[in-house]
Amino acid sequence: MELLSIVWNPDKVAFHIGSYAVQWYGLCWCIGLIAAYIVMLRLYRRQGIPDKAFEPLFLYCFVGILVGARLGHCLLYEPGYFLQHPIEMLLPVKQDAEGWHCSGYAGLASHGGTAGLMLALWLYVRRTKVNLMRVLDNIAIATPITACAIRMGNLMNSEIVGKYTGSDFGFVFAANGDTLPRYPAQFYEAMMYLLLFFVGLWLYRRFRQRVGTGFFFGWCLTSIFTFRLLIEFIKEVQEGWELAMVHTIGLNQGQMLSLPFIALGLYCLLGGKWCRRLGEKPENAPEKGNGGKA
């Protein structure tokens, strides 16, 4: 067992700044957002989009992802608790026997984050007048690297774990009190999203004239949420009430929420009517810069 399994019990704190503890989860979020910021900056400049149009993008994305991910978790996974504790839903605080204290946002849902990001980008394009499908395509090229970093944060937190492997292979999440190996589902997701990021860059270099058509947005949604649908089969459910759902229909909440994103992704990937209406014609949207390398 020692040769095949890994006893996983890292310190959740990456380092301290004075008395403030910087946790791995928050650090991974920051790394993911910064990496996506750099990729987006290079894409915008390669495509000749003015810097003044890029400057507000990070704020819109950050707020949209954070608010959407938090509300998504609270309302889709634990509505009974958070509707009775709305302050804890909106602010990174928690109340216990000793009173209120800062807890961070313990619970963020990727489906809610995706929906929040899409709403934020719609508001962003209304302000900047950059074509909506061009923005969505560029975001889609950068998004998998952020998803990779977030899942590594989940791994460092020993959360969103896989099921028991039934063998000597896997991760023993000692921080959770486990003594038997589980599938390191978070690590599998992180590595897949990293692969999808590089595949997206390759597609961009091959088909950069399709930025602004919804092609890359469709590719991102379809690939990420199809994998999310599949990886959930080896994950433990996040909430106990999902067990009844799995028993009844064979899918958990995360899988059910992935289905509409897969459908939307396929619609965009195949060039649906609204993509053609809202997007740019490839021949009318020449890319500027030195070959479009990101």
mmCIF file of C-alpha atoms in Angstrom:
data_model
loop_
_atom_site.group_PDB
_atom_site.id
_atom_site.type_symbol
_atom_site.label_atom_id
_atom_site.label_comp_id
_atom_site.label_asym_id
_atom_site.label_seq_id
_atom_site.Cartn_x
_atom_site.Cartn_y
_atom_site.Cartn_z
ATOM 1 C CA MET A 1 0.000 0.000 0.000
ATOM 2 C CA GLU A 2 2.855 2.355 0.794
ATOM 3 C CA LEU A 3 4.106 2.112 -2.780
ATOM 4 C CA LEU A 4 0.764 2.831 -4.457
ATOM 5 C CA SER A 5 -0.998 5.261 -2.142
ATOM 6 C CA ILE A 6 -0.097 8.751 -0.991
ATOM 7 C CA VAL A 7 -0.965 9.900 2.505
ATOM 8 C CA TRP A 8 -2.199 13.416 1.767
ATOM 9 C CA ASN A 9 -2.144 15.805 4.714
ATOM 10 C CA PRO A 10 -0.658 19.169 3.677
ATOM 11 C CA ASP A 11 -0.808 22.287 5.806
ATOM 12 C CA LYS A 12 -3.653 24.438 4.497
ATOM 13 C CA VAL A 13 -1.547 27.547 5.194
ATOM 14 C CA ALA A 14 0.984 28.345 2.475
ATOM 15 C CA PHE A 15 2.817 31.082 4.416
ATOM 16 C CA HIS A 16 2.295 33.927 6.852
ATOM 17 C CA ILE A 17 2.500 37.660 6.308
ATOM 18 C CA GLY A 18 2.966 38.831 9.846
ATOM 19 C CA SER A 19 0.067 37.328 11.766
ATOM 20 C CA TYR A 20 -2.026 36.830 8.629
ATOM 21 C CA ALA A 21 -2.119 33.275 7.295
ATOM 22 C CA VAL A 22 -2.240 32.953 3.507
ATOM 23 C CA GLN A 23 -4.021 29.698 2.740
ATOM 24 C CA TRP A 24 -3.281 27.543 -0.262
ATOM 25 C CA TYR A 25 -6.871 27.733 -1.496
ATOM 26 C CA GLY A 26 -6.913 31.528 -1.700
ATOM 27 C CA LEU A 27 -3.402 31.545 -3.137
ATOM 28 C CA CYS A 28 -4.414 29.109 -5.894
ATOM 29 C CA TRP A 29 -7.396 31.311 -6.755
ATOM 30 C CA CYS A 30 -5.083 34.313 -7.068
ATOM 31 C CA ILE A 31 -2.574 32.403 -9.194
ATOM 32 C CA GLY A 32 -5.349 31.215 -11.500
ATOM 33 C CA LEU A 33 -6.831 34.677 -11.930
ATOM 34 C CA ILE A 34 -3.431 36.284 -12.527
ATOM 35 C CA ALA A 35 -2.537 33.647 -15.121
ATOM 36 C CA ALA A 36 -5.829 34.234 -16.942
ATOM 37 C CA TYR A 37 -5.268 38.000 -16.715
ATOM 38 C CA ILE A 38 -1.879 37.665 -18.441
ATOM 39 C CA VAL A 39 -3.290 35.422 -21.176
ATOM 40 C CA MET A 40 -6.204 37.796 -21.779
ATOM 41 C CA LEU A 41 -3.911 40.819 -21.916
ATOM 42 C CA ARG A 42 -1.788 39.185 -24.590
ATOM 43 C CA LEU A 43 -4.825 38.086 -26.585
ATOM 44 C CA TYR A 44 -6.336 41.572 -26.500
ATOM 45 C CA ARG A 45 -3.087 43.178 -27.626
ATOM 46 C CA ARG A 46 -2.534 40.610 -30.395
ATOM 47 C CA GLN A 47 -6.049 41.379 -31.638
ATOM 48 C CA GLY A 48 -5.577 45.133 -31.535
ATOM 49 C CA ILE A 49 -8.228 45.748 -28.869
ATOM 50 C CA PRO A 50 -7.457 49.039 -27.043
ATOM 51 C CA ASP A 51 -6.031 48.857 -23.526
ATOM 52 C CA LYS A 52 -8.832 51.086 -22.249
ATOM 53 C CA ALA A 53 -11.272 48.313 -23.164
ATOM 54 C CA PHE A 54 -9.161 45.747 -21.327
ATOM 55 C CA GLU A 55 -8.643 47.690 -18.097
ATOM 56 C CA PRO A 56 -12.084 47.075 -16.504
ATOM 57 C CA LEU A 57 -12.231 43.416 -17.580
ATOM 58 C CA PHE A 58 -10.460 41.941 -14.550
ATOM 59 C CA LEU A 59 -12.775 43.650 -12.077
ATOM 60 C CA TYR A 60 -15.885 42.473 -13.920
ATOM 61 C CA CYS A 61 -14.546 38.908 -14.088
ATOM 62 C CA PHE A 62 -13.399 38.805 -10.464
ATOM 63 C CA VAL A 63 -16.686 40.067 -9.060
ATOM 64 C CA GLY A 64 -18.785 37.949 -11.425
ATOM 65 C CA ILE A 65 -16.924 34.724 -10.660
ATOM 66 C CA LEU A 66 -16.778 35.271 -6.895
ATOM 67 C CA VAL A 67 -20.398 36.355 -6.458
ATOM 68 C CA GLY A 68 -21.702 33.714 -8.860
ATOM 69 C CA ALA A 69 -19.653 30.909 -7.316
ATOM 70 C CA ARG A 70 -20.688 31.868 -3.787
ATOM 71 C CA LEU A 71 -24.392 32.254 -4.549
ATOM 72 C CA GLY A 72 -24.270 29.085 -6.630
ATOM 73 C CA HIS A 73 -22.973 27.044 -3.706
ATOM 74 C CA CYS A 74 -25.316 28.582 -1.158
ATOM 75 C CA LEU A 75 -28.498 28.380 -3.233
ATOM 76 C CA LEU A 76 -27.858 25.162 -5.160
ATOM 77 C CA TYR A 77 -26.187 23.012 -2.503
ATOM 78 C CA GLU A 78 -27.134 24.398 0.940
ATOM 79 C CA PRO A 79 -30.208 26.620 0.476
ATOM 80 C CA GLY A 80 -31.822 25.530 3.731
ATOM 81 C CA TYR A 81 -28.939 26.825 5.812
ATOM 82 C CA PHE A 82 -27.961 29.949 3.938
ATOM 83 C CA LEU A 83 -31.468 31.288 3.386
ATOM 84 C CA GLN A 84 -31.665 31.355 7.180
ATOM 85 C CA HIS A 85 -28.181 32.908 7.436
ATOM 86 C CA PRO A 86 -28.078 35.441 4.565
ATOM 87 C CA ILE A 87 -25.188 37.421 6.071
ATOM 88 C CA GLU A 88 -22.948 34.334 5.854
ATOM 89 C CA MET A 89 -24.012 33.898 2.235
ATOM 90 C CA LEU A 90 -22.976 37.411 1.236
ATOM 91 C CA LEU A 91 -19.966 38.060 3.483
ATOM 92 C CA PRO A 92 -16.934 35.851 4.327
ATOM 93 C CA VAL A 93 -17.983 35.567 7.984
ATOM 94 C CA LYS A 94 -19.506 32.904 10.203
ATOM 95 C CA GLN A 95 -21.296 32.995 13.518
ATOM 96 C CA ASP A 96 -20.609 30.415 16.223
ATOM 97 C CA ALA A 97 -20.811 30.213 20.000
ATOM 98 C CA GLU A 98 -17.990 32.748 20.332
ATOM 99 C CA GLY A 99 -19.609 35.278 17.991
ATOM 100 C CA TRP A 100 -18.779 36.464 14.489
ATOM 101 C CA HIS A 101 -15.406 35.788 12.899
ATOM 102 C CA CYS A 102 -13.871 35.935 9.428
ATOM 103 C CA SER A 103 -14.038 32.488 7.835
ATOM 104 C CA GLY A 104 -13.457 33.183 4.161
ATOM 105 C CA TYR A 105 -15.907 31.896 1.564
ATOM 106 C CA ALA A 106 -16.142 28.229 2.567
ATOM 107 C CA GLY A 107 -18.116 26.996 -0.403
ATOM 108 C CA LEU A 108 -17.845 28.065 -4.040
ATOM 109 C CA ALA A 109 -19.583 26.344 -6.951
ATOM 110 C CA SER A 110 -18.035 26.267 -10.418
ATOM 111 C CA HIS A 111 -21.419 26.256 -12.156
ATOM 112 C CA GLY A 112 -22.449 29.408 -10.308
ATOM 113 C CA GLY A 113 -19.076 30.972 -11.065
ATOM 114 C CA THR A 114 -19.531 30.275 -14.777
ATOM 115 C CA ALA A 115 -23.012 31.796 -14.781
ATOM 116 C CA GLY A 116 -21.777 34.814 -12.801
ATOM 117 C CA LEU A 117 -18.902 35.298 -15.228
ATOM 118 C CA MET A 118 -21.239 35.233 -18.229
ATOM 119 C CA LEU A 119 -23.494 37.856 -16.661
ATOM 120 C CA ALA A 120 -20.487 40.015 -15.756
ATOM 121 C CA LEU A 121 -19.177 39.824 -19.325
ATOM 122 C CA TRP A 122 -22.552 40.875 -20.690
ATOM 123 C CA LEU A 123 -22.367 43.983 -18.474
ATOM 124 C CA TYR A 124 -18.755 44.514 -19.527
ATOM 125 C CA VAL A 125 -19.518 44.540 -23.267
ATOM 126 C CA ARG A 126 -22.392 46.970 -22.724
ATOM 127 C CA ARG A 127 -19.854 49.367 -21.274
ATOM 128 C CA THR A 128 -16.880 48.806 -23.585
ATOM 129 C CA LYS A 129 -18.706 47.941 -26.839
ATOM 130 C CA VAL A 130 -16.267 45.099 -27.555
ATOM 131 C CA ASN A 131 -18.078 42.359 -29.442
ATOM 132 C CA LEU A 132 -19.665 39.896 -26.995
ATOM 133 C CA MET A 133 -18.639 36.719 -28.815
ATOM 134 C CA ARG A 134 -15.065 37.964 -29.169
ATOM 135 C CA VAL A 135 -14.875 38.548 -25.427
ATOM 136 C CA LEU A 136 -16.424 35.146 -24.666
ATOM 137 C CA ASP A 137 -14.031 33.391 -27.038
ATOM 138 C CA ASN A 138 -10.996 35.068 -25.504
ATOM 139 C CA ILE A 139 -12.176 34.324 -21.966
ATOM 140 C CA ALA A 140 -12.737 30.711 -22.976
ATOM 141 C CA ILE A 141 -9.115 30.370 -24.099
ATOM 142 C CA ALA A 142 -7.882 31.613 -20.711
ATOM 143 C CA THR A 143 -10.450 30.016 -18.392
ATOM 144 C CA PRO A 144 -9.061 26.440 -18.141
ATOM 145 C CA ILE A 145 -5.838 27.653 -16.495
ATOM 146 C CA THR A 146 -7.896 29.281 -13.740
ATOM 147 C CA ALA A 147 -9.993 26.132 -13.345
ATOM 148 C CA CYS A 148 -6.787 24.131 -12.991
ATOM 149 C CA ALA A 149 -5.493 26.376 -10.215
ATOM 150 C CA ILE A 150 -8.803 26.290 -8.326
ATOM 151 C CA ARG A 151 -8.899 22.500 -8.346
ATOM 152 C CA MET A 152 -5.334 22.431 -7.016
ATOM 153 C CA GLY A 153 -6.619 24.634 -4.207
ATOM 154 C CA ASN A 154 -9.337 22.058 -3.524
ATOM 155 C CA LEU A 155 -6.653 19.373 -3.414
ATOM 156 C CA MET A 156 -4.609 21.347 -0.885
ATOM 157 C CA ASN A 157 -7.782 21.706 1.200
ATOM 158 C CA SER A 158 -8.512 17.955 0.959
ATOM 159 C CA GLU A 159 -12.030 18.769 -0.256
ATOM 160 C CA ILE A 160 -14.262 17.550 -3.112
ATOM 161 C CA VAL A 161 -12.663 14.141 -2.711
ATOM 162 C CA GLY A 162 -13.148 11.043 -4.811
ATOM 163 C CA LYS A 163 -14.701 7.774 -3.768
ATOM 164 C CA TYR A 164 -12.703 4.974 -2.189
ATOM 165 C CA THR A 165 -10.742 3.137 -4.850
ATOM 166 C CA GLY A 166 -11.217 -0.299 -3.300
ATOM 167 C CA SER A 167 -7.507 -0.954 -3.853
ATOM 168 C CA ASP A 168 -4.119 0.209 -2.601
ATOM 169 C CA PHE A 169 -4.040 2.935 -5.257
ATOM 170 C CA GLY A 170 -5.037 6.526 -4.469
ATOM 171 C CA PHE A 171 -4.729 9.354 -1.972
ATOM 172 C CA VAL A 172 -5.382 8.817 1.730
ATOM 173 C CA PHE A 173 -6.885 12.144 2.833
ATOM 174 C CA ALA A 174 -5.617 12.009 6.393
ATOM 175 C CA ALA A 175 -6.905 15.508 7.176
ATOM 176 C CA ASN A 176 -10.438 14.135 6.730
ATOM 177 C CA GLY A 177 -9.787 11.158 8.991
ATOM 178 C CA ASP A 178 -9.445 8.684 6.112
ATOM 179 C CA THR A 179 -7.341 5.551 6.395
ATOM 180 C CA LEU A 180 -8.125 4.103 2.951
ATOM 181 C CA PRO A 181 -7.176 5.477 -0.501
ATOM 182 C CA ARG A 182 -9.584 7.573 -2.546
ATOM 183 C CA TYR A 183 -9.444 8.764 -6.139
ATOM 184 C CA PRO A 184 -7.665 12.155 -6.223
ATOM 185 C CA ALA A 185 -10.495 13.587 -8.323
ATOM 186 C CA GLN A 186 -9.375 17.180 -7.759
ATOM 187 C CA PHE A 187 -5.929 16.363 -9.190
ATOM 188 C CA TYR A 188 -7.462 14.587 -12.188
ATOM 189 C CA GLU A 189 -9.605 17.655 -12.881
ATOM 190 C CA ALA A 190 -6.671 20.028 -12.491
ATOM 191 C CA MET A 191 -4.550 18.070 -14.957
ATOM 192 C CA MET A 192 -7.402 17.810 -17.463
ATOM 193 C CA TYR A 193 -8.054 21.556 -17.305
ATOM 194 C CA LEU A 194 -4.347 22.217 -17.787
ATOM 195 C CA LEU A 195 -4.419 19.971 -20.864
ATOM 196 C CA LEU A 196 -7.525 21.757 -22.173
ATOM 197 C CA PHE A 197 -5.752 25.084 -21.724
ATOM 198 C CA PHE A 198 -2.899 24.002 -23.993
ATOM 199 C CA VAL A 199 -5.316 22.436 -26.486
ATOM 200 C CA GLY A 200 -7.203 25.739 -26.538
ATOM 201 C CA LEU A 201 -3.991 27.637 -27.305
ATOM 202 C CA TRP A 202 -3.229 25.192 -30.103
ATOM 203 C CA LEU A 203 -6.722 25.656 -31.549
ATOM 204 C CA TYR A 204 -6.314 29.421 -31.303
ATOM 205 C CA ARG A 205 -3.093 29.334 -33.289
ATOM 206 C CA ARG A 206 -4.692 27.112 -35.920
ATOM 207 C CA PHE A 207 -8.057 28.875 -36.143
ATOM 208 C CA ARG A 208 -7.502 32.361 -34.728
ATOM 209 C CA GLN A 209 -9.794 33.794 -37.412
ATOM 210 C CA ARG A 210 -12.705 32.123 -35.583
ATOM 211 C CA VAL A 211 -12.314 34.292 -32.498
ATOM 212 C CA GLY A 212 -15.533 36.279 -32.345
ATOM 213 C CA THR A 213 -17.759 33.487 -33.687
ATOM 214 C CA GLY A 214 -18.384 31.628 -30.406
ATOM 215 C CA PHE A 215 -16.276 28.641 -31.488
ATOM 216 C CA PHE A 216 -13.812 28.820 -28.582
ATOM 217 C CA PHE A 217 -16.537 29.603 -26.066
ATOM 218 C CA GLY A 218 -18.397 26.511 -27.250
ATOM 219 C CA TRP A 219 -15.243 24.401 -27.107
ATOM 220 C CA CYS A 220 -14.508 25.509 -23.538
ATOM 221 C CA LEU A 221 -18.006 24.867 -22.180
ATOM 222 C CA THR A 222 -18.388 21.526 -23.948
ATOM 223 C CA SER A 223 -15.004 20.114 -22.959
ATOM 224 C CA ILE A 224 -14.903 21.327 -19.359
ATOM 225 C CA PHE A 225 -18.443 20.378 -18.406
ATOM 226 C CA THR A 226 -18.385 17.059 -20.269
ATOM 227 C CA PHE A 227 -15.338 16.116 -18.243
ATOM 228 C CA ARG A 228 -17.038 17.447 -15.107
ATOM 229 C CA LEU A 229 -20.034 15.244 -15.888
ATOM 230 C CA LEU A 230 -17.785 12.178 -16.173
ATOM 231 C CA ILE A 231 -15.437 12.832 -13.242
ATOM 232 C CA GLU A 232 -18.413 13.119 -10.882
ATOM 233 C CA PHE A 233 -18.943 9.365 -11.199
ATOM 234 C CA ILE A 234 -15.820 8.793 -9.076
ATOM 235 C CA LYS A 235 -16.483 11.661 -6.640
ATOM 236 C CA GLU A 236 -18.292 11.614 -3.336
ATOM 237 C CA VAL A 237 -21.444 13.728 -3.366
ATOM 238 C CA GLN A 238 -20.954 17.115 -1.722
ATOM 239 C CA GLU A 239 -24.244 17.134 0.177
ATOM 240 C CA GLY A 240 -26.068 14.220 1.778
ATOM 241 C CA TRP A 241 -29.354 14.967 0.042
ATOM 242 C CA GLU A 242 -27.703 14.247 -3.311
ATOM 243 C CA LEU A 243 -27.630 10.538 -2.450
ATOM 244 C CA ALA A 244 -31.367 10.295 -3.094
ATOM 245 C CA MET A 245 -30.882 12.068 -6.437
ATOM 246 C CA VAL A 246 -28.145 9.643 -7.469
ATOM 247 C CA HIS A 247 -30.273 6.687 -6.418
ATOM 248 C CA THR A 248 -33.257 7.988 -8.406
ATOM 249 C CA ILE A 249 -31.727 9.288 -11.649
ATOM 250 C CA GLY A 250 -28.088 8.185 -11.458
ATOM 251 C CA LEU A 251 -26.737 11.753 -11.524
ATOM 252 C CA ASN A 252 -25.783 14.151 -8.753
ATOM 253 C CA GLN A 253 -26.357 17.897 -8.545
ATOM 254 C CA GLY A 254 -23.065 18.787 -10.198
ATOM 255 C CA GLN A 255 -23.825 16.528 -13.151
ATOM 256 C CA MET A 256 -27.343 17.872 -13.571
ATOM 257 C CA LEU A 257 -26.021 21.442 -13.540
ATOM 258 C CA SER A 258 -23.405 20.512 -16.148
ATOM 259 C CA LEU A 259 -25.987 19.442 -18.736
ATOM 260 C CA PRO A 260 -27.250 22.937 -19.726
ATOM 261 C CA PHE A 261 -23.664 24.191 -20.052
ATOM 262 C CA ILE A 262 -22.816 21.259 -22.324
ATOM 263 C CA ALA A 263 -25.895 22.004 -24.431
ATOM 264 C CA LEU A 264 -24.955 25.687 -24.683
ATOM 265 C CA GLY A 265 -21.384 24.740 -25.537
ATOM 266 C CA LEU A 266 -22.470 22.444 -28.371
ATOM 267 C CA TYR A 267 -24.826 25.133 -29.685
ATOM 268 C CA CYS A 268 -21.967 27.645 -29.871
ATOM 269 C CA LEU A 269 -19.425 25.118 -31.128
ATOM 270 C CA LEU A 270 -21.725 24.234 -34.014
ATOM 271 C CA GLY A 271 -22.369 27.892 -34.861
ATOM 272 C CA GLY A 272 -25.929 28.392 -33.652
ATOM 273 C CA LYS A 273 -28.099 31.202 -35.016
ATOM 274 C CA TRP A 274 -27.545 33.515 -32.053
ATOM 275 C CA CYS A 275 -23.783 33.051 -32.298
ATOM 276 C CA ARG A 276 -23.929 34.143 -35.925
ATOM 277 C CA ARG A 277 -26.176 37.051 -35.055
ATOM 278 C CA LEU A 278 -24.112 38.294 -32.094
ATOM 279 C CA GLY A 279 -20.673 37.329 -33.387
ATOM 280 C CA GLU A 280 -18.252 38.667 -35.943
ATOM 281 C CA LYS A 281 -17.844 37.303 -39.418
ATOM 282 C CA PRO A 282 -14.386 35.674 -39.625
ATOM 283 C CA GLU A 283 -13.590 37.487 -42.857
ATOM 284 C CA ASN A 284 -14.584 40.822 -41.308
ATOM 285 C CA ALA A 285 -12.547 40.396 -38.127
ATOM 286 C CA PRO A 286 -8.883 40.078 -39.164
ATOM 287 C CA GLU A 287 -6.491 39.467 -36.315
ATOM 288 C CA LYS A 288 -3.744 41.962 -35.705
ATOM 289 C CA GLY A 289 -0.310 41.314 -34.289
ATOM 290 C CA ASN A 290 2.427 38.840 -34.964
ATOM 291 C CA GLY A 291 0.585 35.694 -35.826
ATOM 292 C CA GLY A 292 -1.764 35.595 -32.875
ATOM 293 C CA LYS A 293 0.485 33.697 -30.492
ATOM 294 C CA ALA A 294 -0.657 33.909 -26.898
#
